[in-house]
Short mmCIF file of C-alpha atoms in Angstrom, two decimals:
data_model
loop_
_atom_site.label_atom_id
_atom_site.label_comp_id
_atom_site.label_asym_id
_atom_site.label_seq_id
_atom_site.Cartn_x
_atom_site.Cartn_y
_atom_site.Cartn_z
CA MET A 1 3.90 9.02 -21.00
CA SER A 2 0.79 7.28 -19.77
CA SER A 3 -2.44 7.70 -21.66
CA LEU A 4 -3.95 9.47 -18.64
CA CYS A 5 -1.18 12.07 -18.58
CA SER A 6 -1.52 12.60 -22.31
CA PHE A 7 -5.23 13.20 -21.86
CA PHE A 8 -4.79 15.94 -19.23
CA LEU A 9 -2.02 17.61 -21.25
CA ALA A 10 -4.25 17.75 -24.30
CA LEU A 11 -7.07 19.17 -22.18
CA LEU A 12 -4.86 21.98 -20.90
CA LEU A 13 -3.77 22.84 -24.44
CA VAL A 14 -7.29 23.23 -25.76
CA THR A 15 -8.92 24.89 -22.69
CA PRO A 16 -8.99 28.71 -23.02
CA ILE A 17 -7.54 30.75 -20.18
CA VAL A 18 -10.28 32.87 -18.57
CA HIS A 19 -9.18 36.11 -16.95
CA SER A 20 -11.44 37.12 -14.04
CA THR A 21 -12.78 40.66 -14.13
CA PRO A 22 -11.83 42.95 -11.26
CA GLY A 23 -14.28 42.98 -8.36
CA VAL A 24 -15.92 46.13 -7.05
CA ASN A 25 -13.41 46.52 -4.22
CA THR A 26 -10.53 46.25 -6.66
CA GLU A 27 -12.08 48.91 -8.87
CA ILE A 28 -12.61 51.20 -5.87
CA ALA A 29 -9.00 50.73 -4.78
CA THR A 30 -7.76 51.49 -8.28
CA LEU A 31 -9.74 54.70 -8.60
CA GLU A 32 -8.66 55.86 -5.15
CA HIS A 33 -5.00 55.01 -5.86
CA GLN A 34 -5.19 56.99 -9.10
CA ASN A 35 -6.85 59.90 -7.27
CA SER A 36 -9.30 59.82 -10.15
CA ALA A 37 -11.10 62.99 -11.16
CA LEU A 38 -14.26 60.90 -11.01
CA LEU A 39 -13.98 60.99 -7.22
CA GLN A 40 -13.41 64.73 -6.89
CA TYR A 41 -16.01 67.48 -6.58
CA PRO A 42 -15.85 71.04 -5.18
CA THR A 43 -18.05 70.63 -2.09
CA SER A 44 -16.50 67.42 -0.77
CA PHE A 45 -14.99 69.08 2.33
CA THR A 46 -17.70 67.54 4.52
CA GLN A 47 -18.50 64.62 2.23
CA ASN A 48 -20.75 61.94 3.82
CA ILE A 49 -21.05 63.90 7.10
CA VAL A 50 -24.65 64.13 8.27
CA PRO A 51 -25.44 67.20 10.44
CA LYS A 52 -26.90 66.48 13.86
CA PRO A 53 -28.55 68.75 16.48
CA ILE A 54 -25.55 68.52 18.80
CA HIS A 55 -23.95 71.52 20.48
CA SER A 56 -20.19 71.45 21.03
CA HIS A 57 -19.98 72.93 24.51
CA ASN A 58 -16.75 74.92 24.95
CA ASP A 59 -15.75 73.95 21.43
CA TYR A 60 -12.31 75.54 21.78
CA TRP A 61 -11.41 72.57 24.06
CA ARG A 62 -11.66 70.16 21.12
CA ASP A 63 -8.45 68.80 19.58
CA VAL A 64 -9.02 71.12 16.62
CA PRO A 65 -11.65 73.78 17.35
CA LEU A 66 -14.52 73.93 14.85
CA LEU A 67 -13.10 71.23 12.55
CA THR A 68 -13.41 68.39 15.06
CA ALA A 69 -17.04 69.32 15.59
CA LEU A 70 -17.73 69.42 11.85
CA SER A 71 -16.09 66.01 11.40
CA PHE A 72 -18.77 64.52 13.67
CA GLY A 73 -21.62 66.42 12.03
CA VAL A 74 -22.07 68.72 15.02
CA ALA A 75 -24.24 71.64 13.91
CA SER A 76 -23.55 74.06 16.78
CA VAL A 77 -20.30 75.27 18.34
CA GLU A 78 -19.48 77.61 21.18
CA ALA A 79 -16.64 80.09 21.60
CA ASP A 80 -15.92 81.99 24.82
CA VAL A 81 -14.54 85.41 23.89
CA TRP A 82 -12.59 87.93 25.94
CA LEU A 83 -11.95 91.48 24.76
CA VAL A 84 -8.37 92.41 25.63
CA ASP A 85 -6.69 95.44 24.04
CA ASN A 86 -9.38 95.52 21.33
CA ILE A 87 -8.73 91.91 20.31
CA LEU A 88 -11.14 89.02 20.91
CA TYR A 89 -9.33 86.04 22.42
CA VAL A 90 -10.89 82.60 22.88
CA GLY A 91 -10.60 80.50 26.03
CA HIS A 92 -12.38 79.35 29.15
CA GLU A 93 -10.53 81.71 31.48
CA MET A 94 -7.92 84.43 31.26
CA ALA A 95 -5.10 82.01 32.12
CA ALA A 96 -5.99 79.93 29.06
CA LEU A 97 -5.64 82.76 26.54
CA THR A 98 -2.84 82.93 23.98
CA LYS A 99 -1.97 85.48 21.31
CA ASP A 100 -2.63 82.94 18.56
CA ARG A 101 -6.07 81.74 19.66
CA THR A 102 -8.34 84.57 18.63
CA PHE A 103 -11.99 84.58 17.57
CA ASP A 104 -10.83 85.51 14.09
CA SER A 105 -8.20 82.77 13.75
CA LEU A 106 -10.22 79.94 15.30
CA TYR A 107 -13.69 80.65 13.89
CA VAL A 108 -14.16 83.58 11.51
CA GLN A 109 -11.37 82.85 9.03
CA PRO A 110 -11.83 79.04 9.01
CA LEU A 111 -15.56 79.46 8.41
CA LEU A 112 -14.93 81.95 5.66
CA LYS A 113 -12.53 79.53 3.95
CA ILE A 114 -14.83 76.52 4.35
CA ILE A 115 -17.94 78.29 3.08
CA HIS A 116 -16.05 79.84 0.17
CA GLY A 117 -15.04 76.31 -0.79
CA MET A 118 -18.61 75.09 -0.57
CA ASN A 119 -19.67 77.81 -3.01
CA PRO A 120 -17.55 77.52 -6.14
CA VAL A 121 -18.14 80.15 -8.79
CA ASP A 122 -18.42 78.43 -12.17
CA SER A 123 -20.81 77.77 -15.03
CA PHE A 124 -22.84 75.39 -12.88
CA THR A 125 -23.52 77.92 -10.10
CA VAL A 126 -24.01 81.07 -12.15
CA ASN A 127 -27.73 81.17 -11.35
CA GLN A 128 -27.47 80.10 -7.71
CA THR A 129 -28.96 82.76 -5.44
CA THR A 130 -28.39 81.38 -1.95
CA PRO A 131 -25.03 80.21 -0.57
CA ASN A 132 -24.42 76.65 0.58
CA GLY A 133 -23.64 75.96 4.21
CA VAL A 134 -20.81 73.90 5.67
CA PHE A 135 -22.51 70.50 5.33
CA ASP A 136 -22.32 68.86 1.93
CA THR A 137 -25.19 66.44 2.68
CA ALA A 138 -27.52 69.25 3.79
CA SER A 139 -26.28 72.56 2.43
CA ASN A 140 -29.37 74.43 3.65
CA ILE A 141 -28.65 73.76 7.34
CA PRO A 142 -26.72 76.60 9.01
CA LEU A 143 -23.91 76.16 11.48
CA GLN A 144 -24.95 77.72 14.78
CA LEU A 145 -22.15 79.71 16.40
CA LEU A 146 -22.70 80.64 20.04
CA VAL A 147 -20.50 83.52 21.13
CA ASP A 148 -20.20 83.44 24.92
CA ILE A 149 -19.07 86.94 25.89
CA LYS A 150 -16.93 86.79 29.04
CA THR A 151 -15.95 90.42 29.36
CA ASP A 152 -18.35 93.34 29.72
CA GLY A 153 -21.18 92.73 27.27
CA VAL A 154 -21.92 96.32 26.23
CA GLU A 155 -18.23 97.02 25.67
CA THR A 156 -17.52 93.71 23.89
CA LEU A 157 -20.53 93.54 21.56
CA PRO A 158 -19.24 96.15 19.06
CA ALA A 159 -15.95 94.25 18.81
CA VAL A 160 -17.81 91.00 18.10
CA LEU A 161 -19.97 92.65 15.43
CA LYS A 162 -16.84 94.09 13.82
CA ALA A 163 -15.09 90.71 13.94
CA LEU A 164 -17.99 89.15 12.04
CA GLN A 165 -17.65 91.61 9.14
CA PRO A 166 -15.83 89.20 6.78
CA LEU A 167 -18.70 86.71 7.08
CA ARG A 168 -21.25 89.53 6.80
CA SER A 169 -19.65 90.96 3.67
CA ALA A 170 -19.71 87.55 2.04
CA GLY A 171 -23.43 87.15 2.76
CA TYR A 172 -22.84 84.22 5.11
CA LEU A 173 -24.67 85.49 8.22
CA SER A 174 -28.31 84.71 8.93
CA THR A 175 -30.10 88.05 9.21
CA PHE A 176 -33.36 89.59 10.38
CA ALA A 177 -34.13 92.78 8.48
CA ASN A 178 -37.29 94.64 7.52
CA GLY A 179 -39.44 92.02 9.20
CA THR A 180 -37.87 89.13 7.26
CA PHE A 181 -35.59 86.44 8.64
CA THR A 182 -33.11 85.14 6.06
CA LEU A 183 -31.24 81.95 6.87
CA ALA A 184 -27.62 81.80 5.73
CA PRO A 185 -24.67 79.41 6.28
CA VAL A 186 -23.92 80.74 9.79
CA LEU A 187 -26.34 81.64 12.60
CA VAL A 188 -24.54 83.67 15.29
CA ILE A 189 -26.07 83.86 18.76
CA GLY A 190 -24.79 85.74 21.78
CA THR A 191 -24.78 84.15 25.19
CA GLY A 192 -22.97 84.69 28.49
CA ASN A 193 -22.68 88.45 29.06
CA SER A 194 -24.24 89.31 25.70
CA PRO A 195 -26.42 92.39 26.33
CA LEU A 196 -30.09 91.91 25.50
CA GLU A 197 -31.21 95.49 24.84
CA PRO A 198 -28.42 96.41 22.39
CA ILE A 199 -29.05 93.15 20.51
CA LYS A 200 -32.78 93.90 20.36
CA ALA A 201 -31.90 97.30 18.89
CA LEU A 202 -29.80 95.90 16.04
CA GLU A 203 -31.25 96.67 12.61
CA PRO A 204 -30.49 94.69 10.61
CA ARG A 205 -29.80 91.96 13.16
CA ASP A 206 -27.26 89.23 12.39
CA PHE A 207 -26.26 88.63 16.01
CA PHE A 208 -29.04 87.05 18.05
CA PHE A 209 -29.67 86.39 21.74
CA ASP A 210 -29.70 83.14 23.70
CA ALA A 211 -32.99 83.44 25.59
CA PRO A 212 -33.51 82.22 29.18
CA LEU A 213 -35.34 78.91 28.71
CA THR A 214 -36.96 78.93 32.16
CA GLU A 215 -38.22 82.51 31.85
CA LEU A 216 -39.96 82.56 28.48
CA THR A 217 -43.38 82.85 30.12
CA VAL A 218 -42.33 85.41 32.74
CA PRO A 219 -43.89 88.82 31.95
CA SER A 220 -41.28 91.26 30.65
CA ASN A 221 -40.75 93.94 28.02
CA THR A 222 -39.26 91.36 25.66
CA THR A 223 -41.29 89.30 23.21
CA TRP A 224 -39.38 86.08 22.77
CA SER A 225 -39.37 84.92 19.16
CA PRO A 226 -36.91 83.19 16.81
CA THR A 227 -36.17 86.52 15.11
CA LEU A 228 -34.53 87.61 18.37
CA SER A 229 -33.72 84.28 19.98
CA PRO A 230 -33.52 81.20 17.76
CA ILE A 231 -32.37 79.31 20.85
CA ALA A 232 -33.21 79.35 24.56
CA SER A 233 -30.92 77.75 27.13
CA THR A 234 -30.75 76.97 30.81
CA ASP A 235 -28.51 75.31 33.37
CA TYR A 236 -29.69 71.69 33.54
CA ASN A 237 -28.60 71.15 37.15
CA VAL A 238 -30.48 74.21 38.36
CA ALA A 239 -33.61 73.75 36.24
CA ILE A 240 -33.94 69.96 36.38
CA GLY A 241 -31.37 68.41 38.70
CA TRP A 242 -31.88 64.72 37.88
CA SER A 243 -28.51 62.94 38.15
CA GLY A 244 -29.37 60.21 35.69
CA ILE A 245 -29.01 57.64 38.46
CA GLY A 246 -32.30 56.05 39.42
CA PRO A 247 -35.65 57.03 37.95
CA ILE A 248 -36.46 60.63 37.11
CA SER A 249 -39.23 62.10 39.24
CA ASP A 250 -42.56 63.15 37.76
CA ALA A 251 -41.83 66.76 38.73
CA GLN A 252 -38.42 66.75 37.03
CA LYS A 253 -39.85 65.24 33.87
CA ALA A 254 -42.70 67.75 33.91
CA ASN A 255 -40.19 70.60 34.14
CA ILE A 256 -38.28 69.38 31.09
CA THR A 257 -41.50 69.06 29.12
CA LYS A 258 -42.74 72.47 30.24
CA PHE A 259 -39.56 74.33 29.30
CA VAL A 260 -39.23 72.51 25.97
CA ASN A 261 -42.85 73.24 25.08
CA ASP A 262 -42.54 76.88 26.16
CA ALA A 263 -39.78 77.21 23.57
CA LYS A 264 -41.45 75.12 20.86
CA SER A 265 -44.65 77.15 21.05
CA ARG A 266 -42.58 80.22 20.15
CA GLY A 267 -40.59 78.53 17.37
CA ILE A 268 -37.47 78.53 19.54
CA ASN A 269 -35.05 75.60 19.94
CA SER A 270 -34.23 74.49 23.47
CA ARG A 271 -30.88 73.60 25.06
CA PHE A 272 -29.94 72.37 28.53
CA TRP A 273 -26.30 73.02 29.39
CA ASP A 274 -24.17 71.68 32.27
CA THR A 275 -25.62 68.19 31.91
CA PRO A 276 -23.57 65.65 33.92
CA GLY A 277 -20.85 63.93 31.92
CA TRP A 278 -20.13 61.07 34.29
CA PRO A 279 -20.88 58.27 35.08
CA ILE A 280 -21.36 57.48 31.41
CA PHE A 281 -24.54 55.45 31.96
CA ALA A 282 -26.03 58.39 33.85
CA ARG A 283 -25.00 60.85 31.13
CA ASN A 284 -26.60 58.61 28.52
CA ALA A 285 -29.79 58.30 30.56
CA ILE A 286 -30.06 62.10 30.75
CA TRP A 287 -29.40 62.47 27.02
CA GLN A 288 -32.09 59.91 26.26
CA GLU A 289 -34.59 61.61 28.55
CA LEU A 290 -33.95 65.02 27.01
CA ILE A 291 -34.35 63.62 23.50
CA ASN A 292 -37.52 61.75 24.46
CA ASP A 293 -38.97 64.93 25.95
CA GLY A 294 -38.28 66.97 22.83
CA ALA A 295 -35.20 69.02 23.71
CA PHE A 296 -33.72 70.21 20.41
CA TRP A 297 -30.00 70.63 21.07
CA LEU A 298 -27.97 67.91 22.77
CA ASN A 299 -25.28 69.74 24.75
CA ALA A 300 -22.10 67.65 24.67
CA ASP A 301 -18.41 67.61 25.47
CA ASP A 302 -17.79 64.09 24.12
CA LEU A 303 -18.74 64.74 20.50
CA GLU A 304 -17.90 61.25 19.27
CA ALA A 305 -20.20 59.68 21.85
CA ALA A 306 -22.98 62.15 21.11
CA SER A 307 -22.71 61.66 17.35
CA THR A 308 -23.19 57.91 17.67
CA PHE A 309 -25.83 58.09 20.41
#
């Protein structure tokens, strides 16, 4: 053996073997593979999801109603309800209704289950006085549930109020009572054929009214406030009409600003529905204009696009 080979052999024999420590990604992978208890906690259902002022228009059209919206951090969902044989069914039109897709099965029971899970009863929560909402990153933010009544409003309202009883009994409904508004995990608002006068007469009130955004300053026998109407909405195409193609006119921009400010001055959040969804660049231009002008809720059908906008 040459002297050079003998040298390297001796070097290998005396050099200690150094074992590299696992890197952070290796440690993460190990803990996840082990399903470690260190990674588990009771309110992780919406872990890392940040709530956003987006409204899921016709939410029942989503791949999974309610849950798809929550997965994108959407803080407002909409259900169209039809009263048929004393049962509230959900769908855009009568032809879309099925026996399985009811207001209770798609919204009430899932919300009850989710919120129960976000409010574990244990030694850590024994002194907690207010329930957590659906969002783990912001448990004080309620989920807004718009109930768009499609059948006769006066006839359907009692059925809706009855359907909400499980959430009411659990203390999960935002309520106005004895002059005090108490925010809770769910804020339910009637729209569509929801009847104004019977809703005004509710005491306590845990079902609110979607006010007419363009008529807040019109003299009437109704005082618009967030204790009656936390939200005010209008048809974008009728009230504004800008297509998103080409520049918006001064008059159109002034209308957006006026309606938004009419609502803001009353503590009411504004929403423009029926905003164009195509072409995409035009939709985005309208979204940007509404945000710039202070509109609170971004009405959307493409929730993924809205959540990353």
